[in-house]
Amino acid sequence: MSTPTVRLWHLYPREMNIYADRGNIAVLSGRLRRRGLDLVLHEGGPGTTLPDDGVDLVYLGGGQDRDQLNVAADLAATKAIAVRGLLEGGAVGLFVCGGYQLAGHSYRTAAGEVVEGLGALDLETAAGEGRLIGDIVLASDLGAGSEAGRLVGYENHAGRTTLGGGTTALGRVVKGHGNNGRDRTEGAVANRTVGTYLHGPLLPKNPWLADLLLTWALEHRYGRSFELEPLDDSLEQAAHRAAVARANRRR
């Protein structure tokens, strides 16, 4: 019997990787291999198209305004239709920071340039005055359990994101700023597509979310339910609690 495998398409890994976002790939790969499962990684750089052997999880990390402008035209020309088709067909999407902004309909930069997005998430983003920076803690309805249901990370973005009716928030802000610093929402979820400003990277301190994404990806690949074997996450949970404590310190 062949080893269950997740096929991941990492979009623009060199152009959109300013917040150690490759760490998310390392977590996904490591958590699979600790269970005897496997990851096939395809890098989707400029000019490349959908891998021939299919995709279960699409990932796009963070980048500054100029990085988003640099990849937006290529994204529209070579990948956007395929990515939307994958996500509409049940594949998993994870879009972080600049990638989160590109996953929406459009992003207006501080200079007034409009970056057309994928339209994979029903949201709009425009740069605001000043940056929203700091440790952030969320309460999320995606998870359940002692550590699950809470997400931690770091945010550093000028974008103010507003969700449309086709998405729900990834979480409610407990500490920090979130999508826009006003409505206490952070991130967006539609079907099995997740967008968020949390980086640093996101998944090492939130192993329950990593496992949820992997479960969805395996279900997409094999068309059946999966229950992942529990792992010893004592180090990850310690890092998670330390992030919560740091966010709660008086500034």
PDB file of C-alpha atoms in Angstrom:
ATOM      1  CA  MET A   1       0.000   0.000   0.000  1.00  0.00           C
ATOM      2  CA  SER A   2       1.400   3.411  -0.952  1.00  0.00           C
ATOM      3  CA  THR A   3       2.094   6.061   1.679  1.00  0.00           C
ATOM      4  CA  PRO A   4      -0.714   8.651   2.044  1.00  0.00           C
ATOM      5  CA  THR A   5       0.644  11.857   0.567  1.00  0.00           C
ATOM      6  CA  VAL A   6      -0.317  15.531   0.487  1.00  0.00           C
ATOM      7  CA  ARG A   7       0.608  17.518  -2.622  1.00  0.00           C
ATOM      8  CA  LEU A   8       1.340  21.154  -1.776  1.00  0.00           C
ATOM      9  CA  TRP A   9       1.707  24.015  -4.260  1.00  0.00           C
ATOM     10  CA  HIS A  10       3.828  26.784  -2.704  1.00  0.00           C
ATOM     11  CA  LEU A  11       3.217  29.924  -4.743  1.00  0.00           C
ATOM     12  CA  TYR A  12       6.109  32.380  -5.199  1.00  0.00           C
ATOM     13  CA  PRO A  13       8.344  30.961  -2.446  1.00  0.00           C
ATOM     14  CA  ARG A  14      11.206  33.353  -3.278  1.00  0.00           C
ATOM     15  CA  GLU A  15       9.171  36.442  -4.045  1.00  0.00           C
ATOM     16  CA  MET A  16       6.725  36.188  -1.095  1.00  0.00           C
ATOM     17  CA  ASN A  17       8.652  35.027   1.964  1.00  0.00           C
ATOM     18  CA  ILE A  18       9.620  37.978   4.145  1.00  0.00           C
ATOM     19  CA  TYR A  19       8.245  36.722   7.479  1.00  0.00           C
ATOM     20  CA  ALA A  20       9.879  33.276   7.744  1.00  0.00           C
ATOM     21  CA  ASP A  21       6.807  31.840   6.053  1.00  0.00           C
ATOM     22  CA  ARG A  22       8.751  28.811   4.823  1.00  0.00           C
ATOM     23  CA  GLY A  23       8.519  27.655   8.443  1.00  0.00           C
ATOM     24  CA  ASN A  24       4.882  26.805   7.784  1.00  0.00           C
ATOM     25  CA  ILE A  25       5.944  24.375   5.050  1.00  0.00           C
ATOM     26  CA  ALA A  26       8.468  22.779   7.419  1.00  0.00           C
ATOM     27  CA  VAL A  27       5.736  22.243  10.025  1.00  0.00           C
ATOM     28  CA  LEU A  28       3.338  20.648   7.544  1.00  0.00           C
ATOM     29  CA  SER A  29       6.050  18.365   6.215  1.00  0.00           C
ATOM     30  CA  GLY A  30       7.328  17.446   9.679  1.00  0.00           C
ATOM     31  CA  ARG A  31       3.912  16.647  11.107  1.00  0.00           C
ATOM     32  CA  LEU A  32       3.158  14.345   8.197  1.00  0.00           C
ATOM     33  CA  ARG A  33       6.472  12.523   8.355  1.00  0.00           C
ATOM     34  CA  ARG A  34       6.243  12.017  12.146  1.00  0.00           C
ATOM     35  CA  ARG A  35       3.108  10.016  11.342  1.00  0.00           C
ATOM     36  CA  GLY A  36       4.641   8.023   8.481  1.00  0.00           C
ATOM     37  CA  LEU A  37       2.885  10.157   5.875  1.00  0.00           C
ATOM     38  CA  ASP A  38       4.472  12.197   3.107  1.00  0.00           C
ATOM     39  CA  LEU A  39       4.491  15.614   1.444  1.00  0.00           C
ATOM     40  CA  VAL A  40       5.210  16.363  -2.207  1.00  0.00           C
ATOM     41  CA  LEU A  41       6.183  20.015  -2.618  1.00  0.00           C
ATOM     42  CA  HIS A  42       5.763  21.909  -5.882  1.00  0.00           C
ATOM     43  CA  GLU A  43       7.148  25.449  -6.086  1.00  0.00           C
ATOM     44  CA  GLY A  44       5.026  27.776  -8.184  1.00  0.00           C
ATOM     45  CA  GLY A  45       7.407  30.484  -9.312  1.00  0.00           C
ATOM     46  CA  PRO A  46       6.846  33.028 -12.092  1.00  0.00           C
ATOM     47  CA  GLY A  47       5.710  31.451 -15.332  1.00  0.00           C
ATOM     48  CA  THR A  48       4.853  28.050 -13.870  1.00  0.00           C
ATOM     49  CA  THR A  49       1.407  26.491 -14.096  1.00  0.00           C
ATOM     50  CA  LEU A  50      -0.635  23.891 -12.213  1.00  0.00           C
ATOM     51  CA  PRO A  51       1.394  20.739 -11.439  1.00  0.00           C
ATOM     52  CA  ASP A  52       0.427  17.715 -13.521  1.00  0.00           C
ATOM     53  CA  ASP A  53      -0.112  15.396 -10.543  1.00  0.00           C
ATOM     54  CA  GLY A  54      -2.676  17.639  -8.865  1.00  0.00           C
ATOM     55  CA  VAL A  55      -2.713  19.757  -5.714  1.00  0.00           C
ATOM     56  CA  ASP A  56      -4.335  19.303  -2.309  1.00  0.00           C
ATOM     57  CA  LEU A  57      -3.055  22.429  -0.551  1.00  0.00           C
ATOM     58  CA  VAL A  58      -2.204  25.847  -1.992  1.00  0.00           C
ATOM     59  CA  TYR A  59       0.062  28.138   0.043  1.00  0.00           C
ATOM     60  CA  LEU A  60       1.066  31.781  -0.449  1.00  0.00           C
ATOM     61  CA  GLY A  61       3.147  33.658   2.108  1.00  0.00           C
ATOM     62  CA  GLY A  62       3.831  37.289   2.917  1.00  0.00           C
ATOM     63  CA  GLY A  63       5.393  40.100   0.938  1.00  0.00           C
ATOM     64  CA  GLN A  64       5.606  43.865   0.872  1.00  0.00           C
ATOM     65  CA  ASP A  65       3.634  46.061  -1.528  1.00  0.00           C
ATOM     66  CA  ARG A  66       6.317  45.918  -4.210  1.00  0.00           C
ATOM     67  CA  ASP A  67       6.443  42.115  -3.932  1.00  0.00           C
ATOM     68  CA  GLN A  68       2.692  41.852  -4.424  1.00  0.00           C
ATOM     69  CA  LEU A  69       2.860  44.173  -7.422  1.00  0.00           C
ATOM     70  CA  ASN A  70       5.677  42.086  -8.880  1.00  0.00           C
ATOM     71  CA  VAL A  71       3.775  38.789  -8.734  1.00  0.00           C
ATOM     72  CA  ALA A  72       0.193  39.985  -9.338  1.00  0.00           C
ATOM     73  CA  ALA A  73       0.403  40.034 -13.155  1.00  0.00           C
ATOM     74  CA  ASP A  74       1.989  36.578 -13.296  1.00  0.00           C
ATOM     75  CA  LEU A  75      -0.548  35.249 -10.816  1.00  0.00           C
ATOM     76  CA  ALA A  76      -3.420  36.488 -12.970  1.00  0.00           C
ATOM     77  CA  ALA A  77      -1.881  35.196 -16.201  1.00  0.00           C
ATOM     78  CA  THR A  78      -0.608  31.765 -15.198  1.00  0.00           C
ATOM     79  CA  LYS A  79      -2.255  30.563 -11.986  1.00  0.00           C
ATOM     80  CA  ALA A  80      -5.419  32.417 -10.906  1.00  0.00           C
ATOM     81  CA  ILE A  81      -7.962  30.317 -12.813  1.00  0.00           C
ATOM     82  CA  ALA A  82      -6.311  27.077 -11.681  1.00  0.00           C
ATOM     83  CA  VAL A  83      -6.098  28.187  -8.046  1.00  0.00           C
ATOM     84  CA  ARG A  84      -9.743  29.242  -7.919  1.00  0.00           C
ATOM     85  CA  GLY A  85     -10.743  25.944  -9.517  1.00  0.00           C
ATOM     86  CA  LEU A  86      -8.750  23.968  -6.970  1.00  0.00           C
ATOM     87  CA  LEU A  87     -10.238  25.807  -4.012  1.00  0.00           C
ATOM     88  CA  GLU A  88     -13.773  25.602  -5.369  1.00  0.00           C
ATOM     89  CA  GLY A  89     -13.201  21.861  -5.846  1.00  0.00           C
ATOM     90  CA  GLY A  90     -12.329  21.264  -2.201  1.00  0.00           C
ATOM     91  CA  ALA A  91      -8.562  21.743  -2.097  1.00  0.00           C
ATOM     92  CA  VAL A  92      -7.158  23.589   0.917  1.00  0.00           C
ATOM     93  CA  GLY A  93      -5.804  27.143   0.787  1.00  0.00           C
ATOM     94  CA  LEU A  94      -3.581  28.937   3.293  1.00  0.00           C
ATOM     95  CA  PHE A  95      -2.813  32.591   2.526  1.00  0.00           C
ATOM     96  CA  VAL A  96      -0.677  34.575   4.981  1.00  0.00           C
ATOM     97  CA  CYS A  97      -0.217  38.358   5.317  1.00  0.00           C
ATOM     98  CA  GLY A  98       0.598  39.685   1.835  1.00  0.00           C
ATOM     99  CA  GLY A  99      -0.728  36.413   0.444  1.00  0.00           C
ATOM    100  CA  TYR A 100      -3.935  37.017   2.393  1.00  0.00           C
ATOM    101  CA  GLN A 101      -4.349  40.400   0.725  1.00  0.00           C
ATOM    102  CA  LEU A 102      -3.731  38.855  -2.714  1.00  0.00           C
ATOM    103  CA  ALA A 103      -6.339  36.174  -2.009  1.00  0.00           C
ATOM    104  CA  GLY A 104      -9.051  38.851  -1.922  1.00  0.00           C
ATOM    105  CA  HIS A 105     -10.535  40.893  -4.734  1.00  0.00           C
ATOM    106  CA  SER A 106      -8.005  43.722  -4.638  1.00  0.00           C
ATOM    107  CA  TYR A 107      -5.488  45.603  -2.511  1.00  0.00           C
ATOM    108  CA  ARG A 108      -4.934  49.357  -2.739  1.00  0.00           C
ATOM    109  CA  THR A 109      -1.366  50.242  -1.718  1.00  0.00           C
ATOM    110  CA  ALA A 110      -0.284  53.316   0.243  1.00  0.00           C
ATOM    111  CA  ALA A 111       0.799  54.837  -3.082  1.00  0.00           C
ATOM    112  CA  GLY A 112      -2.688  54.362  -4.503  1.00  0.00           C
ATOM    113  CA  GLU A 113      -1.806  51.496  -6.851  1.00  0.00           C
ATOM    114  CA  VAL A 114      -4.452  48.786  -7.114  1.00  0.00           C
ATOM    115  CA  VAL A 115      -3.261  45.180  -7.019  1.00  0.00           C
ATOM    116  CA  GLU A 116      -5.839  42.809  -8.478  1.00  0.00           C
ATOM    117  CA  GLY A 117      -6.244  39.691  -6.361  1.00  0.00           C
ATOM    118  CA  LEU A 118      -7.322  36.106  -6.856  1.00  0.00           C
ATOM    119  CA  GLY A 119     -10.893  36.604  -5.688  1.00  0.00           C
ATOM    120  CA  ALA A 120     -10.565  33.364  -3.728  1.00  0.00           C
ATOM    121  CA  LEU A 121     -11.770  35.136  -0.572  1.00  0.00           C
ATOM    122  CA  ASP A 122     -14.557  37.711  -0.473  1.00  0.00           C
ATOM    123  CA  LEU A 123     -12.624  40.644   0.966  1.00  0.00           C
ATOM    124  CA  GLU A 124     -11.069  43.976   0.070  1.00  0.00           C
ATOM    125  CA  THR A 125      -7.920  45.574   1.476  1.00  0.00           C
ATOM    126  CA  ALA A 126      -6.615  49.144   1.413  1.00  0.00           C
ATOM    127  CA  ALA A 127      -3.506  50.530   3.075  1.00  0.00           C
ATOM    128  CA  GLY A 128      -4.229  52.736   6.070  1.00  0.00           C
ATOM    129  CA  GLU A 129      -2.221  55.292   8.003  1.00  0.00           C
ATOM    130  CA  GLY A 130       0.363  53.608  10.192  1.00  0.00           C
ATOM    131  CA  ARG A 131       0.972  49.928  10.706  1.00  0.00           C
ATOM    132  CA  LEU A 132      -0.821  47.455  12.958  1.00  0.00           C
ATOM    133  CA  ILE A 133       2.014  45.723  14.785  1.00  0.00           C
ATOM    134  CA  GLY A 134       2.403  43.350  17.706  1.00  0.00           C
ATOM    135  CA  ASP A 135       1.597  39.993  19.253  1.00  0.00           C
ATOM    136  CA  ILE A 136      -1.945  38.837  18.627  1.00  0.00           C
ATOM    137  CA  VAL A 137      -4.264  36.265  20.213  1.00  0.00           C
ATOM    138  CA  LEU A 138      -7.491  35.025  18.639  1.00  0.00           C
ATOM    139  CA  ALA A 139     -10.437  32.931  19.717  1.00  0.00           C
ATOM    140  CA  SER A 140     -11.401  30.794  16.729  1.00  0.00           C
ATOM    141  CA  ASP A 141     -14.423  28.605  16.082  1.00  0.00           C
ATOM    142  CA  LEU A 142     -12.399  26.294  13.822  1.00  0.00           C
ATOM    143  CA  GLY A 143     -10.793  24.402  16.701  1.00  0.00           C
ATOM    144  CA  ALA A 144     -11.900  22.559  19.808  1.00  0.00           C
ATOM    145  CA  GLY A 145     -10.009  21.435  22.900  1.00  0.00           C
ATOM    146  CA  SER A 146      -7.645  22.925  25.462  1.00  0.00           C
ATOM    147  CA  GLU A 147      -5.202  24.695  23.119  1.00  0.00           C
ATOM    148  CA  ALA A 148      -7.349  24.479  19.995  1.00  0.00           C
ATOM    149  CA  GLY A 149      -9.765  27.301  19.471  1.00  0.00           C
ATOM    150  CA  ARG A 150      -7.015  29.793  20.305  1.00  0.00           C
ATOM    151  CA  LEU A 151      -4.510  31.105  17.787  1.00  0.00           C
ATOM    152  CA  VAL A 152      -1.390  33.151  18.429  1.00  0.00           C
ATOM    153  CA  GLY A 153       0.990  34.974  16.146  1.00  0.00           C
ATOM    154  CA  TYR A 154       2.513  38.291  15.196  1.00  0.00           C
ATOM    155  CA  GLU A 155       1.011  40.945  12.942  1.00  0.00           C
ATOM    156  CA  ASN A 156       2.750  43.732  11.032  1.00  0.00           C
ATOM    157  CA  HIS A 157       0.610  45.200   8.282  1.00  0.00           C
ATOM    158  CA  ALA A 158      -0.574  48.535   6.927  1.00  0.00           C
ATOM    159  CA  GLY A 159      -3.520  46.909   5.160  1.00  0.00           C
ATOM    160  CA  ARG A 160      -7.033  47.350   6.498  1.00  0.00           C
ATOM    161  CA  THR A 161      -9.087  44.377   5.390  1.00  0.00           C
ATOM    162  CA  THR A 162     -12.886  44.289   5.249  1.00  0.00           C
ATOM    163  CA  LEU A 163     -14.718  40.995   4.875  1.00  0.00           C
ATOM    164  CA  GLY A 164     -17.616  40.499   2.480  1.00  0.00           C
ATOM    165  CA  GLY A 165     -20.612  38.280   3.003  1.00  0.00           C
ATOM    166  CA  GLY A 166     -18.940  35.260   1.396  1.00  0.00           C
ATOM    167  CA  THR A 167     -16.435  34.775   4.218  1.00  0.00           C
ATOM    168  CA  THR A 168     -16.419  34.428   7.984  1.00  0.00           C
ATOM    169  CA  ALA A 169     -13.614  35.608  10.261  1.00  0.00           C
ATOM    170  CA  LEU A 170     -10.905  33.138  11.206  1.00  0.00           C
ATOM    171  CA  GLY A 171     -11.153  34.440  14.762  1.00  0.00           C
ATOM    172  CA  ARG A 172     -12.148  37.150  17.198  1.00  0.00           C
ATOM    173  CA  VAL A 173      -9.318  39.337  18.448  1.00  0.00           C
ATOM    174  CA  VAL A 174      -8.556  38.876  22.159  1.00  0.00           C
ATOM    175  CA  LYS A 175      -5.287  40.825  22.057  1.00  0.00           C
ATOM    176  CA  GLY A 176      -4.000  42.794  19.089  1.00  0.00           C
ATOM    177  CA  HIS A 177      -5.474  44.575  16.081  1.00  0.00           C
ATOM    178  CA  GLY A 178      -6.685  42.066  13.501  1.00  0.00           C
ATOM    179  CA  ASN A 179      -8.074  42.756  10.047  1.00  0.00           C
ATOM    180  CA  ASN A 180      -8.531  46.488  10.426  1.00  0.00           C
ATOM    181  CA  GLY A 181      -8.148  47.530  14.081  1.00  0.00           C
ATOM    182  CA  ARG A 182     -11.859  48.320  14.322  1.00  0.00           C
ATOM    183  CA  ASP A 183     -14.209  45.351  14.177  1.00  0.00           C
ATOM    184  CA  ARG A 184     -12.151  42.832  16.223  1.00  0.00           C
ATOM    185  CA  THR A 185     -12.096  40.293  13.410  1.00  0.00           C
ATOM    186  CA  GLU A 186      -8.946  38.603  12.111  1.00  0.00           C
ATOM    187  CA  GLY A 187      -8.473  36.545   9.019  1.00  0.00           C
ATOM    188  CA  ALA A 188     -11.076  34.961   6.797  1.00  0.00           C
ATOM    189  CA  VAL A 189     -12.394  31.480   6.072  1.00  0.00           C
ATOM    190  CA  ALA A 190     -14.438  30.246   3.111  1.00  0.00           C
ATOM    191  CA  ASN A 191     -14.931  26.505   2.636  1.00  0.00           C
ATOM    192  CA  ARG A 192     -11.406  25.129   3.216  1.00  0.00           C
ATOM    193  CA  THR A 193      -9.555  28.338   2.383  1.00  0.00           C
ATOM    194  CA  VAL A 194      -7.955  30.251   5.257  1.00  0.00           C
ATOM    195  CA  GLY A 195      -6.435  33.728   5.109  1.00  0.00           C
ATOM    196  CA  THR A 196      -4.715  35.498   7.994  1.00  0.00           C
ATOM    197  CA  TYR A 197      -2.291  38.246   8.976  1.00  0.00           C
ATOM    198  CA  LEU A 198      -0.695  35.968  11.605  1.00  0.00           C
ATOM    199  CA  HIS A 199       2.900  35.142  10.800  1.00  0.00           C
ATOM    200  CA  GLY A 200       6.233  34.649  12.455  1.00  0.00           C
ATOM    201  CA  PRO A 201       5.475  31.890  11.101  1.00  0.00           C
ATOM    202  CA  LEU A 202       1.912  30.836  11.981  1.00  0.00           C
ATOM    203  CA  LEU A 203       1.882  27.044  12.319  1.00  0.00           C
ATOM    204  CA  PRO A 204       4.742  26.166  14.735  1.00  0.00           C
ATOM    205  CA  LYS A 205       2.840  27.696  17.679  1.00  0.00           C
ATOM    206  CA  ASN A 206      -0.583  26.533  16.488  1.00  0.00           C
ATOM    207  CA  PRO A 207      -0.236  22.789  15.789  1.00  0.00           C
ATOM    208  CA  TRP A 208      -3.976  22.144  15.909  1.00  0.00           C
ATOM    209  CA  LEU A 209      -4.458  24.404  12.887  1.00  0.00           C
ATOM    210  CA  ALA A 210      -1.651  22.644  11.015  1.00  0.00           C
ATOM    211  CA  ASP A 211      -3.342  19.300  11.651  1.00  0.00           C
ATOM    212  CA  LEU A 212      -6.734  20.628  10.568  1.00  0.00           C
ATOM    213  CA  LEU A 213      -5.267  21.794   7.248  1.00  0.00           C
ATOM    214  CA  LEU A 214      -3.521  18.445   6.758  1.00  0.00           C
ATOM    215  CA  THR A 215      -6.704  16.510   7.544  1.00  0.00           C
ATOM    216  CA  TRP A 216      -8.613  18.543   4.975  1.00  0.00           C
ATOM    217  CA  ALA A 217      -5.843  18.031   2.398  1.00  0.00           C
ATOM    218  CA  LEU A 218      -5.783  14.257   2.924  1.00  0.00           C
ATOM    219  CA  GLU A 219      -9.553  14.107   2.626  1.00  0.00           C
ATOM    220  CA  HIS A 220      -9.318  16.013  -0.634  1.00  0.00           C
ATOM    221  CA  ARG A 221      -6.697  13.631  -1.992  1.00  0.00           C
ATOM    222  CA  TYR A 222      -8.363  10.369  -1.008  1.00  0.00           C
ATOM    223  CA  GLY A 223     -12.053  11.229  -0.818  1.00  0.00           C
ATOM    224  CA  ARG A 224     -12.548   9.831   2.660  1.00  0.00           C
ATOM    225  CA  SER A 225     -12.285  10.990   6.258  1.00  0.00           C
ATOM    226  CA  PHE A 226      -8.918  10.963   8.047  1.00  0.00           C
ATOM    227  CA  GLU A 227      -8.121  10.984  11.746  1.00  0.00           C
ATOM    228  CA  LEU A 228      -4.498  11.923  12.366  1.00  0.00           C
ATOM    229  CA  GLU A 229      -2.498  10.167  15.060  1.00  0.00           C
ATOM    230  CA  PRO A 230      -1.862  12.471  18.054  1.00  0.00           C
ATOM    231  CA  LEU A 231       1.696  13.798  18.436  1.00  0.00           C
ATOM    232  CA  ASP A 232       3.712  14.950  21.411  1.00  0.00           C
ATOM    233  CA  ASP A 233       3.247  18.701  21.068  1.00  0.00           C
ATOM    234  CA  SER A 234       4.702  19.740  24.412  1.00  0.00           C
ATOM    235  CA  LEU A 235       7.254  22.094  22.835  1.00  0.00           C
ATOM    236  CA  GLU A 236       4.684  23.595  20.484  1.00  0.00           C
ATOM    237  CA  GLN A 237       2.209  24.109  23.321  1.00  0.00           C
ATOM    238  CA  ALA A 238       4.904  25.740  25.471  1.00  0.00           C
ATOM    239  CA  ALA A 239       5.666  28.150  22.617  1.00  0.00           C
ATOM    240  CA  HIS A 240       1.937  28.818  22.243  1.00  0.00           C
ATOM    241  CA  ARG A 241       1.541  29.636  25.954  1.00  0.00           C
ATOM    242  CA  ALA A 242       4.626  31.849  25.885  1.00  0.00           C
ATOM    243  CA  ALA A 243       3.128  33.807  22.990  1.00  0.00           C
ATOM    244  CA  VAL A 244      -0.107  34.276  24.914  1.00  0.00           C
ATOM    245  CA  ALA A 245       1.806  35.488  27.973  1.00  0.00           C
ATOM    246  CA  ARG A 246       3.815  37.930  25.856  1.00  0.00           C
ATOM    247  CA  ALA A 247       0.658  39.333  24.276  1.00  0.00           C
ATOM    248  CA  ASN A 248      -0.900  39.822  27.709  1.00  0.00           C
ATOM    249  CA  ARG A 249       2.001  41.814  29.133  1.00  0.00           C
ATOM    250  CA  ARG A 250       1.273  45.485  29.671  1.00  0.00           C
ATOM    251  CA  ARG A 251       2.848  47.497  26.839  1.00  0.00           C
TER     252      ARG A 251
END
